[in-house]
Coordinates of C-alpha atoms in Angstrom, one line a residue:
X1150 CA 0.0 0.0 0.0
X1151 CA 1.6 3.3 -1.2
X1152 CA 1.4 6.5 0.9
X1153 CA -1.2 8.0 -0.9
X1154 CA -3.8 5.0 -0.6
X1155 CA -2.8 5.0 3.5
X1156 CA -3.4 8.2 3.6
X1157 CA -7.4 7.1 3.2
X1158 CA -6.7 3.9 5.4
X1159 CA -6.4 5.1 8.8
X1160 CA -5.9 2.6 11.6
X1161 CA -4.3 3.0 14.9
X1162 CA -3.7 -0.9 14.8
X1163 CA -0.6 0.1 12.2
X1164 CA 1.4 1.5 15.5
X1165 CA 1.5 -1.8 16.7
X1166 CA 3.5 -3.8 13.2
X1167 CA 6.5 -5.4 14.0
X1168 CA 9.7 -3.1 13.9
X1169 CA 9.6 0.7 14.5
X1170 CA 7.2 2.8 13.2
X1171 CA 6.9 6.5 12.9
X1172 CA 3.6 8.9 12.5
X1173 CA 4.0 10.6 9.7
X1174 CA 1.5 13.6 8.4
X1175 CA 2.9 14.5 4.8
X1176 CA 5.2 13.5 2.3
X1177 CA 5.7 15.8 -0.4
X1178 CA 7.5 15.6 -3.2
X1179 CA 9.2 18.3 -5.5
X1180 CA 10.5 20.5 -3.1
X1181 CA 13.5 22.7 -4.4
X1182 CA 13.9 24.7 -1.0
X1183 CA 14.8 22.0 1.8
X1184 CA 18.4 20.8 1.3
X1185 CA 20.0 21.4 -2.5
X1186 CA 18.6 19.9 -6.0
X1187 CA 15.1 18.0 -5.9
X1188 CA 14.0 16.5 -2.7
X1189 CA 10.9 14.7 -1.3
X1190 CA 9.7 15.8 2.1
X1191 CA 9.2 13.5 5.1
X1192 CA 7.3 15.5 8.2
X1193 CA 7.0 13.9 11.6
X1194 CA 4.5 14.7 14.1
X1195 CA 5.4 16.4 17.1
X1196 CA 7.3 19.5 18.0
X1197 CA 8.3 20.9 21.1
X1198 CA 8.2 24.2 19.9
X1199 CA 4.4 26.8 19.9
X1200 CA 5.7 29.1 17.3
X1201 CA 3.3 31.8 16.8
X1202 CA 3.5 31.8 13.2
X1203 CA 3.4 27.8 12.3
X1204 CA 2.5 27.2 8.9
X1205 CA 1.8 23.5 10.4
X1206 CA -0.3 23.5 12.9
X1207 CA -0.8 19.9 12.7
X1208 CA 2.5 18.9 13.6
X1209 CA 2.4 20.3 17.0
X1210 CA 0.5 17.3 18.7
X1211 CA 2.5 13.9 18.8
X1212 CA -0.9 12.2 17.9
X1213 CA -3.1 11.3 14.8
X1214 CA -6.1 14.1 15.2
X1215 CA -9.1 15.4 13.0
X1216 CA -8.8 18.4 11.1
X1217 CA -11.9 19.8 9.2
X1218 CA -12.2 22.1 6.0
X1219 CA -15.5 24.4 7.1
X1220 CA -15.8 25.8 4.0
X1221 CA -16.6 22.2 2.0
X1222 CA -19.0 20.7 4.5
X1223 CA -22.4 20.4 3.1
X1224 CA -24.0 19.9 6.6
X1225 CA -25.7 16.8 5.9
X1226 CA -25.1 16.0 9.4
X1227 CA -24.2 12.2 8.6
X1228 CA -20.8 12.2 10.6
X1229 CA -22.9 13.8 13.6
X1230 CA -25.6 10.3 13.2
X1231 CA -23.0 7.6 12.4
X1232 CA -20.3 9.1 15.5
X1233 CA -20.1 6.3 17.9
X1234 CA -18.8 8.2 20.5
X1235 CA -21.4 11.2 19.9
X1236 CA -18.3 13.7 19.4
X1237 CA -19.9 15.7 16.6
X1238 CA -22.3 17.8 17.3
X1239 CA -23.9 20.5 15.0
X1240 CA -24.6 24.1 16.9
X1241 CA -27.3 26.8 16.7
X1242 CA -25.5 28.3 13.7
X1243 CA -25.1 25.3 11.2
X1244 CA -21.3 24.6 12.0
X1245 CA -19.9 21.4 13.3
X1246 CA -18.1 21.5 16.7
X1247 CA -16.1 17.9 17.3
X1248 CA -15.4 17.2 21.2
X1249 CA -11.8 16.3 20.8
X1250 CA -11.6 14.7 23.9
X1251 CA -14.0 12.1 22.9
X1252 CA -13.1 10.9 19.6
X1253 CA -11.5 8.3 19.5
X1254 CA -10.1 8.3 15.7
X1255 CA -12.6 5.7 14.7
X1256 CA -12.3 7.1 11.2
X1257 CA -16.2 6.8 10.6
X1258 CA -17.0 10.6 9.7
X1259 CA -13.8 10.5 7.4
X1260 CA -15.3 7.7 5.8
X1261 CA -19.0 9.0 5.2
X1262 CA -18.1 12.3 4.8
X1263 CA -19.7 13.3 0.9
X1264 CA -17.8 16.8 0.9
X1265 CA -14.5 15.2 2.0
X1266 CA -14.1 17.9 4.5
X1267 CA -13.2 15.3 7.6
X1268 CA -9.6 13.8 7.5
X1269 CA -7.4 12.6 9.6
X1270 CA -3.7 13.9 10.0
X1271 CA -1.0 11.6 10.8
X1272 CA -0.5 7.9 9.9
X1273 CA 1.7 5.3 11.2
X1274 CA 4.4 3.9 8.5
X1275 CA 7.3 1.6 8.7
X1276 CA 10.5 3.2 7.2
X1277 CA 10.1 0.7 4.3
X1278 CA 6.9 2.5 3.6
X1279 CA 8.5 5.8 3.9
X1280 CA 11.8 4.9 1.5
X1281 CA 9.8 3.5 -0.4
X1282 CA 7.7 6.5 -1.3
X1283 CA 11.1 8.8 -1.2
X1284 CA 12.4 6.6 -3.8
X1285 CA 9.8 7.0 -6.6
X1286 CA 11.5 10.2 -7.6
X1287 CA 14.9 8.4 -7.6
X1288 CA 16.1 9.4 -11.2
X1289 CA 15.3 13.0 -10.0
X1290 CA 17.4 13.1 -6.9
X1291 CA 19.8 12.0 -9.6
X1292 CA 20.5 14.4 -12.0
X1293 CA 20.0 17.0 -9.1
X1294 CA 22.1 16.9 -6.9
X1295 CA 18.9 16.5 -4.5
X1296 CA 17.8 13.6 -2.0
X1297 CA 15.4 13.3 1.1
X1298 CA 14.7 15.7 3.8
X1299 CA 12.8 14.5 6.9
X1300 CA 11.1 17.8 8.7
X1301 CA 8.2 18.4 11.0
X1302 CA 7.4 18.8 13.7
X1303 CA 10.5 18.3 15.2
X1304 CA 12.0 14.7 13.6
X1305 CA 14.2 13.9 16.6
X1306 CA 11.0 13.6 18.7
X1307 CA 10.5 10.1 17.1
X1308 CA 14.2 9.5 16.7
X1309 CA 14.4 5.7 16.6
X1310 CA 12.3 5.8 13.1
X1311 CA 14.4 9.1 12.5
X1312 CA 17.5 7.0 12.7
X1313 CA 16.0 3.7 11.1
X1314 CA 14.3 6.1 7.8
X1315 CA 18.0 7.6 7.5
X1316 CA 19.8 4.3 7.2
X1317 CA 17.0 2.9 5.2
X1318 CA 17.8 5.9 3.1
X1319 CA 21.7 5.7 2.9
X1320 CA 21.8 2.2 1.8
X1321 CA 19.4 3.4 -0.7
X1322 CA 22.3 5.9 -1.7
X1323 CA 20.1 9.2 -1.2
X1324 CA 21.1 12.8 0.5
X1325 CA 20.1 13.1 3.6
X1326 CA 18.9 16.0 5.4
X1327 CA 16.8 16.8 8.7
X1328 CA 15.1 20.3 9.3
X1329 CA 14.8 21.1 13.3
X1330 CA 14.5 23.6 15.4
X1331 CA 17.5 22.2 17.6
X1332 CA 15.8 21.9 20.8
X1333 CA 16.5 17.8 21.4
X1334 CA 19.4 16.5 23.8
X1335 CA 22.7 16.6 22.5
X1336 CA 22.7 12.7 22.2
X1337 CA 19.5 12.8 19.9
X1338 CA 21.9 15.0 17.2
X1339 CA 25.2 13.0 18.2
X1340 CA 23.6 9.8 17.1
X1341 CA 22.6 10.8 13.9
X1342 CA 26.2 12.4 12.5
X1343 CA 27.1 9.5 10.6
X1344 CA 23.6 9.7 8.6
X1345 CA 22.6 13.1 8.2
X1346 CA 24.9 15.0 5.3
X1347 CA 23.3 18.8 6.1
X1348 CA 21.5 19.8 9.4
X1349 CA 18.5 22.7 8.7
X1350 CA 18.6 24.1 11.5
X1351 CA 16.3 27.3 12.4
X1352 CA 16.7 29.9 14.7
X1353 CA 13.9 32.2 15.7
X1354 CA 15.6 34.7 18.4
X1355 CA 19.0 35.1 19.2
X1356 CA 17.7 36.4 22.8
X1357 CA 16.6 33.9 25.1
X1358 CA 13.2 35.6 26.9
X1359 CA 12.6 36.7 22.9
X1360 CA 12.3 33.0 22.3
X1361 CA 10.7 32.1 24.9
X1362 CA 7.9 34.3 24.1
X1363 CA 7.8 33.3 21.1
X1364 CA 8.1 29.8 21.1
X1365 CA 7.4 28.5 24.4
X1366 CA 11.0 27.8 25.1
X1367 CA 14.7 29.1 25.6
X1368 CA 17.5 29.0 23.0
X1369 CA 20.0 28.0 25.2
X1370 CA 20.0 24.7 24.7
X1371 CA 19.2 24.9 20.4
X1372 CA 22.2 27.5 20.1
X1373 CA 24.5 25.0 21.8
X1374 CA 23.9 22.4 20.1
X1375 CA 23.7 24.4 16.9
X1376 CA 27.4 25.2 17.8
X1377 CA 27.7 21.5 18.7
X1378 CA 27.1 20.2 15.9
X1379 CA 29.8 22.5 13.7
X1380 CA 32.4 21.6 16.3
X1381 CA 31.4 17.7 15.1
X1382 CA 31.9 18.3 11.8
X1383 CA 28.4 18.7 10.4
X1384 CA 27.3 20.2 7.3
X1385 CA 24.7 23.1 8.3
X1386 CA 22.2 25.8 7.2
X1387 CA 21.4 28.2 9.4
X1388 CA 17.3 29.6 8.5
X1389 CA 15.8 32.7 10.2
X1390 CA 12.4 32.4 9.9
X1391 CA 11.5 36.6 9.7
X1392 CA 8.3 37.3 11.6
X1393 CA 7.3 41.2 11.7
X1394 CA 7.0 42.3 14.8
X1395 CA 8.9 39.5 16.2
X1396 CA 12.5 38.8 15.2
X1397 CA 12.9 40.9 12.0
X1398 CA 14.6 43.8 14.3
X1399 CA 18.0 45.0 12.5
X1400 CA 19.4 44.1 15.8
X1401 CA 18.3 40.7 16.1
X1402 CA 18.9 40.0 12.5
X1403 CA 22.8 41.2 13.2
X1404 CA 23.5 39.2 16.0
X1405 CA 21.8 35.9 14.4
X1406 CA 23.7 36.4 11.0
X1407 CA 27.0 36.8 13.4
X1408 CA 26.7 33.9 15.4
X1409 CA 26.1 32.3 12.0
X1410 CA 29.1 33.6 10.7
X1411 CA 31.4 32.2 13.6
X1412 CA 30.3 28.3 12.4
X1413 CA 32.7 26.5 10.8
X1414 CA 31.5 24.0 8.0
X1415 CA 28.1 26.7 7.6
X1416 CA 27.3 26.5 3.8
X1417 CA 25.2 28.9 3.7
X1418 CA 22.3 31.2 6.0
X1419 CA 18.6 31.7 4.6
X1420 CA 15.8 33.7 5.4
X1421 CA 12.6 32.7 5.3
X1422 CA 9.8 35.3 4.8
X1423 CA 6.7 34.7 6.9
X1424 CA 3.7 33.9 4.9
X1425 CA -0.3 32.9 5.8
X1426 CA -0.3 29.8 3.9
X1427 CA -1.0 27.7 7.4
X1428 CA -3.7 30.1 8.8
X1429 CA -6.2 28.0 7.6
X1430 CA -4.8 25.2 8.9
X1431 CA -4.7 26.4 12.4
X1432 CA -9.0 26.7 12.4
X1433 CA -9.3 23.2 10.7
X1434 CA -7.9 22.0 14.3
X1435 CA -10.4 24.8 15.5
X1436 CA -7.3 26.7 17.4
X1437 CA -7.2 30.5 17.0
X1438 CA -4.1 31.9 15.3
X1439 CA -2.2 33.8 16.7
X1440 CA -1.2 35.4 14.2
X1441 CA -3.8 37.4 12.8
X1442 CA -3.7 40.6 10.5
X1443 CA -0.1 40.0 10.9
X1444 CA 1.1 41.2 7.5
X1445 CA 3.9 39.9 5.8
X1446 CA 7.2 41.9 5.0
X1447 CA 7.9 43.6 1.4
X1448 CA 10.0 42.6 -0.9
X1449 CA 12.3 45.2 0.1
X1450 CA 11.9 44.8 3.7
X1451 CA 13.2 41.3 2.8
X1452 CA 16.0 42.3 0.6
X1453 CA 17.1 44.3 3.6
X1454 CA 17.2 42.3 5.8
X1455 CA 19.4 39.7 3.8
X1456 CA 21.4 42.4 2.9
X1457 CA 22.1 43.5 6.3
X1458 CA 22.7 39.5 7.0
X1459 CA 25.1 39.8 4.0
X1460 CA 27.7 42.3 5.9
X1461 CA 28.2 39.0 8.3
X1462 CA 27.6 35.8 6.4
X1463 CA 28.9 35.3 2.7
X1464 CA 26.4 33.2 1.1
X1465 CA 22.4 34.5 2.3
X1466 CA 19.3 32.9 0.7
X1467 CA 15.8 33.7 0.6
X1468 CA 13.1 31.3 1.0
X1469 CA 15.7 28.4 1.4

């Protein structure tokens, strides 16, 4: 069964196969901006991170969950009748309101839905399953330069299928690469050195309360092992994700591009302009984003900024 007929064949029985599993809530293929040439995309589910901005919502929660497209539900009130557990209910105004606490992923409103606004993100593969997929683009990779880049989420948060999917994929003879946000023990990044040929690795405050704010957590322990990891040897990208009104100060955008600049083995520093795209995800898990009327930079707010990053770091990217 390929990835895209699992993707209609939920079952939380396919955690349990033999060897490790990982849950896994897109693959994406085609990406150009993740790691050099042509690459497929692997994201993980879970992240230890509550950025503001996330464009994926649904990677924040370590767990399958329902997400629903309002706009395409014809509210013919069947997932509400066939719910076993009575966790869809319909209110005074015609929407649906799911009790998330109750379901129990049975799958049944996915599976009756007409409109095909119920689905269910996240499904458990093997990394067979995974390398499998990755590989279907092969030739590509190829003539590229390009390879397979596992994201999230945070991918060390399921780091046994991490590690297994990244040998799976060297003895395939593919690039390797892992986006993360760097906030994982040092041991989680020390075991993967042998398998991962370039660390993505983002940075979203250079000051610690910043970061906090922003994300839930400090940068102590990302920025150390950001500078870990270039002590080892590792090939790395440094991204700044620019969020107005949050990190895209000319102060913060200085320091970041300087402690870039002191990392040995750094092939290059990008920044990555803050777009909507996920907003809509954020209400199909019916969360409020946080986000709102935030507008993005312009073009030459952005060209600024990576000029400024320029003066510090030799090779500066936009959009990966």
């Amino acid at each position: 069964m390929n990835w895209k007929q699992r993707q209609h064949s939920f079952s939380l029985a396919d955690r349990d196969r033999p060897g490790p599993t990982g849950l896994v809530f897109d693959i994406q293929r085609f990406a150009v901006h993740d790691g050099g040439g042509i690459r497929t995309l692997v994201f993980l589910k879970g992240c230890p991170l509550r950025c503001r901005w996330c464009q994926n919502p649904e990677s924040m929660n370590p767990a399958p969950e329902i997400m629903r497209i309002a706009h395409t539900c014809i509210s013919c009130v069947k997932c509400m009748a066939l719910c076993p557990r009575q966790a869809i209910r319909f209110a005074a105004n015609g929407t649906v309101v799911i009790d998330r606490e109750a379901c129990d992923l049975c799958g049944e409103c996915v599976a009756t839905c007409y409109a095909g606004s119920m689905t269910i993100v996240g499904r458990y593969l093997t990394p067979g399953e995974v390398l499998d997929e990755v590989c279907r683009d092969a030739k590509f990779y190829t003539v590229s330069g390009g390879g397979v880049t596992f994201s999230g989420g945070e991918p060390t948060l399921q780091l046994d299928f991490l590690r297994a999917c990244l040998r799976e994929a060297k003895a395939r003879g593919l690039h390797t690469a892992i986006e993360t946000c760097g906030h994982a023990p040092w041991d989680s990044f020390a075991g993967l050195l042998g398998d991962v040929d370039l660390f993505l690795c983002d940075i979203k405050h250079m000051d610690g309360a910043h970061h906090r704010e922003l994300t839930g957590v400090s940068n102590e322990r990302i920025l150390d092992n950001i500078q870990r990891l270039s002590r080892a040897g590792a090939t790395l990208r440094l991204r700044l994700p620019l969020i107005p009104g949050a990190n895209d100060s000319e102060a913060n955008v200085t320091a970041t591009a300087r402690f870039a600049a002191g990392l040995p083995h750094l092939q290059g520093f990008d920044i990555l302009p803050y777009h909507r795209l996920g907003e809509s995800k954020w209400r199909q898990l019916d969360r409020p984003y946080p986000m709102t009327g935030v507008a993005p930079h312009t073009r030459a707010e952005v060209l600024a900024r990576a000029a400024l990053a320029g003066e510090y770091v030799p090779t500066v990217g936009i959009g990966g």
